[in-house]
Coordinates of C-alpha atoms and ligand atoms in Angstrom, one line a residue:
X203 CA -9.2 -3.1 6.6
X204 CA -8.9 -6.2 3.9
X205 CA -11.6 -6.1 1.2
X206 CA -13.5 -9.2 0.4
X207 CA -12.7 -9.5 -3.3
X208 CA -15.4 -11.8 -4.1
X209 CA -17.8 -8.7 -3.8
X210 CA -19.0 -6.9 -6.9
X211 CA -16.7 -4.2 -8.2
X212 CA -17.5 -0.7 -6.3
X213 CA -17.0 2.2 -8.7
X214 CA -16.1 4.6 -5.6
X215 CA -12.8 2.6 -4.6
X216 CA -9.9 5.0 -4.4
X217 CA -8.1 3.5 -7.7
X218 CA -11.2 3.7 -9.7
X219 CA -11.3 7.4 -8.5
X220 CA -7.2 7.7 -9.5
X221 CA -8.5 6.2 -13.0
X222 CA -11.0 9.1 -13.5
X223 CA -8.4 11.7 -12.5
X224 CA -10.7 12.6 -9.4
X225 CA -7.8 12.3 -7.0
X226 CA -3.8 13.2 -7.8
X227 CA -1.3 10.4 -8.4
X228 CA 2.2 10.2 -9.3
X229 CA 1.8 8.7 -12.8
X230 CA 4.6 7.1 -14.3
X231 CA 2.9 5.1 -17.1
X232 CA -0.4 4.8 -18.9
X233 CA -1.5 3.1 -22.0
X234 CA -5.0 1.6 -23.4
X235 CA -4.9 -1.1 -20.9
X236 CA -3.0 0.0 -17.6
X237 CA -2.3 2.8 -15.3
X238 CA 0.8 2.9 -13.1
X239 CA 1.6 5.4 -10.2
X240 CA 3.7 5.6 -7.2
X241 CA 2.5 3.9 -4.1
X242 CA 1.2 6.8 -1.6
X243 CA 3.2 4.8 1.4
X244 CA 6.3 3.1 -0.4
X245 CA 7.4 0.2 1.4
X246 CA 10.8 -0.1 -0.7
X247 CA 13.0 2.6 -2.5
X248 CA 10.8 2.3 -5.6
X249 CA 7.2 1.0 -5.1
X250 CA 4.9 1.6 -8.2
X251 CA 1.4 0.0 -8.5
X252 CA -0.1 -1.2 -11.8
X253 CA -3.6 -1.3 -12.4
X254 CA -6.0 -2.4 -15.1
X255 CA -8.1 0.1 -16.7
X256 CA -10.9 -2.2 -16.5
X257 CA -13.1 -2.8 -13.5
X258 CA -11.8 -5.8 -12.0
X259 CA -11.8 -6.5 -8.0
X260 CA -9.1 -8.5 -8.1
X261 CA -6.5 -10.9 -9.7
X262 CA -9.3 -13.5 -9.3
X263 CA -11.7 -11.7 -11.2
X264 CA -9.0 -10.5 -14.1
X265 CA -7.7 -13.7 -14.6
X266 CA -11.4 -15.3 -15.1
X267 CA -13.2 -12.5 -16.7
X268 CA -10.8 -10.2 -18.6
X269 CA -10.4 -10.5 -22.3
X270 CA -7.2 -11.9 -24.0
X271 CA -6.2 -8.5 -25.2
X272 CA -6.7 -6.9 -21.6
X273 CA -4.7 -9.7 -19.9
X274 CA -2.1 -9.4 -22.4
X275 CA -1.9 -5.8 -22.5
X276 CA -1.7 -5.5 -18.7
X277 CA 1.1 -7.9 -18.4
X278 CA 2.9 -6.3 -20.9
X279 CA 2.5 -3.0 -19.1
X280 CA 3.6 -4.5 -15.6
X281 CA 6.7 -5.6 -17.8
X282 CA 7.3 -2.5 -19.4
X283 CA 7.0 -0.1 -16.1
X284 CA 9.7 -2.3 -14.5
X285 CA 12.2 -2.3 -17.6
X286 CA 11.5 1.7 -18.0
X287 CA 12.5 1.9 -14.2
X288 CA 15.7 -0.1 -14.9
X289 CA 15.0 -2.7 -12.8
X290 CA 15.5 -5.6 -15.0
X291 CA 19.1 -6.2 -14.2
X292 CA 18.8 -5.7 -10.4
X293 CA 15.7 -7.1 -10.2
X294 CA 12.1 -6.5 -8.7
X295 CA 9.4 -8.2 -6.6
X296 CA 5.7 -8.6 -8.0
X297 CA 2.9 -8.9 -5.6
X298 CA -0.8 -9.1 -6.1
X299 CA -2.9 -9.1 -2.5
X300 CA -6.0 -11.0 -3.4
X301 CA -8.8 -11.3 -1.1
X302 CA -9.2 -11.5 2.8
X303 CA -6.1 -13.6 3.8
X304 CA -3.5 -11.4 1.7
X305 CA -4.7 -8.0 3.2
X306 CA -5.6 -6.7 0.0
X307 CA -6.9 -3.1 0.8
X308 CA -8.4 -1.4 -2.4
X309 CA -10.9 -3.3 -4.1
X310 CA -9.3 -3.0 -7.8
X311 CA -7.0 -5.2 -9.0
X312 CA -3.1 -3.7 -8.4
X313 CA 0.3 -5.3 -9.1
X314 CA 2.7 -3.7 -6.6
X315 CA 6.3 -3.5 -8.3
X316 CA 9.0 -3.0 -5.4
X317 CA 12.6 -2.7 -5.8
X318 CA 15.6 -0.8 -5.2
X319 CA 17.2 -2.6 -2.3
X320 CA 17.5 -6.5 -1.2
X321 CA 13.8 -7.6 -0.6
X322 CA 14.6 -10.5 1.5
X323 CA 12.4 -13.3 2.1
X324 CA 8.7 -13.1 0.7
X325 CA 7.1 -13.3 3.8
X326 CA 7.6 -11.8 7.4
X327 CA 8.3 -14.8 9.7
Ligands
AMP266 P1 -3.0 -3.7 -0.9 O1 -2.8 -4.0 0.3 O2 -2.3 -4.7 -1.9 O3 -4.5 -3.7 -1.5 O4 -2.1 -2.4 -1.2 C1 -2.9 -1.1 -1.3 C2 -1.8 -0.1 -1.4 O5 -2.4 1.2 -2.1 C3 -1.0 0.3 -0.4 O6 0.2 -0.2 -0.3 C4 -1.4 1.7 -0.1 O7 -0.1 2.6 0.4 C5 -1.6 2.2 -1.6 N1 -2.5 3.4 -1.7 C6 -3.4 3.5 -1.1 N2 -4.1 4.7 -1.4 C7 -3.5 5.3 -2.5 C8 -3.2 6.4 -3.1 N3 -4.3 7.5 -3.3 N4 -2.3 6.6 -4.0 C9 -1.3 5.7 -4.2 N5 -1.3 4.5 -3.6 C10 -2.3 4.1 -2.4

């Protein structure tokens, strides 16, 4: 079910639980600002999610209220995860579903990194 990303942060969401180590994830990167792990239902040969460590519901929330250090740290982490996976030359897609029309399902900001084949047009037609 898509979530209303204008609601307050819910500490019981699944990515908050992953951050707290309460449920397992296949982690690929972690630093002060971000955690990256494999998507549980990959939609490309490589499908990684990168999340900020702070309590941000969505891109809208994060871009408006996160500190400069958090924003810089998170953006750099996304780039580093992609680079460390060897994707700079072949290319990759970033996606951050935000709110109801986007079909955001987890109310903790996450950027999808998808790669590993020619991904085709952005949206289904
Ligand atoms: P979105 O629709 O942009 O909110 O994407 C949510 C993503 O989270 C989907 O691609 C799910 O497959 C993924 N997901 C849900 N639960 C987990 C989990 N426990 N571990 C890893 N990925 C998950």
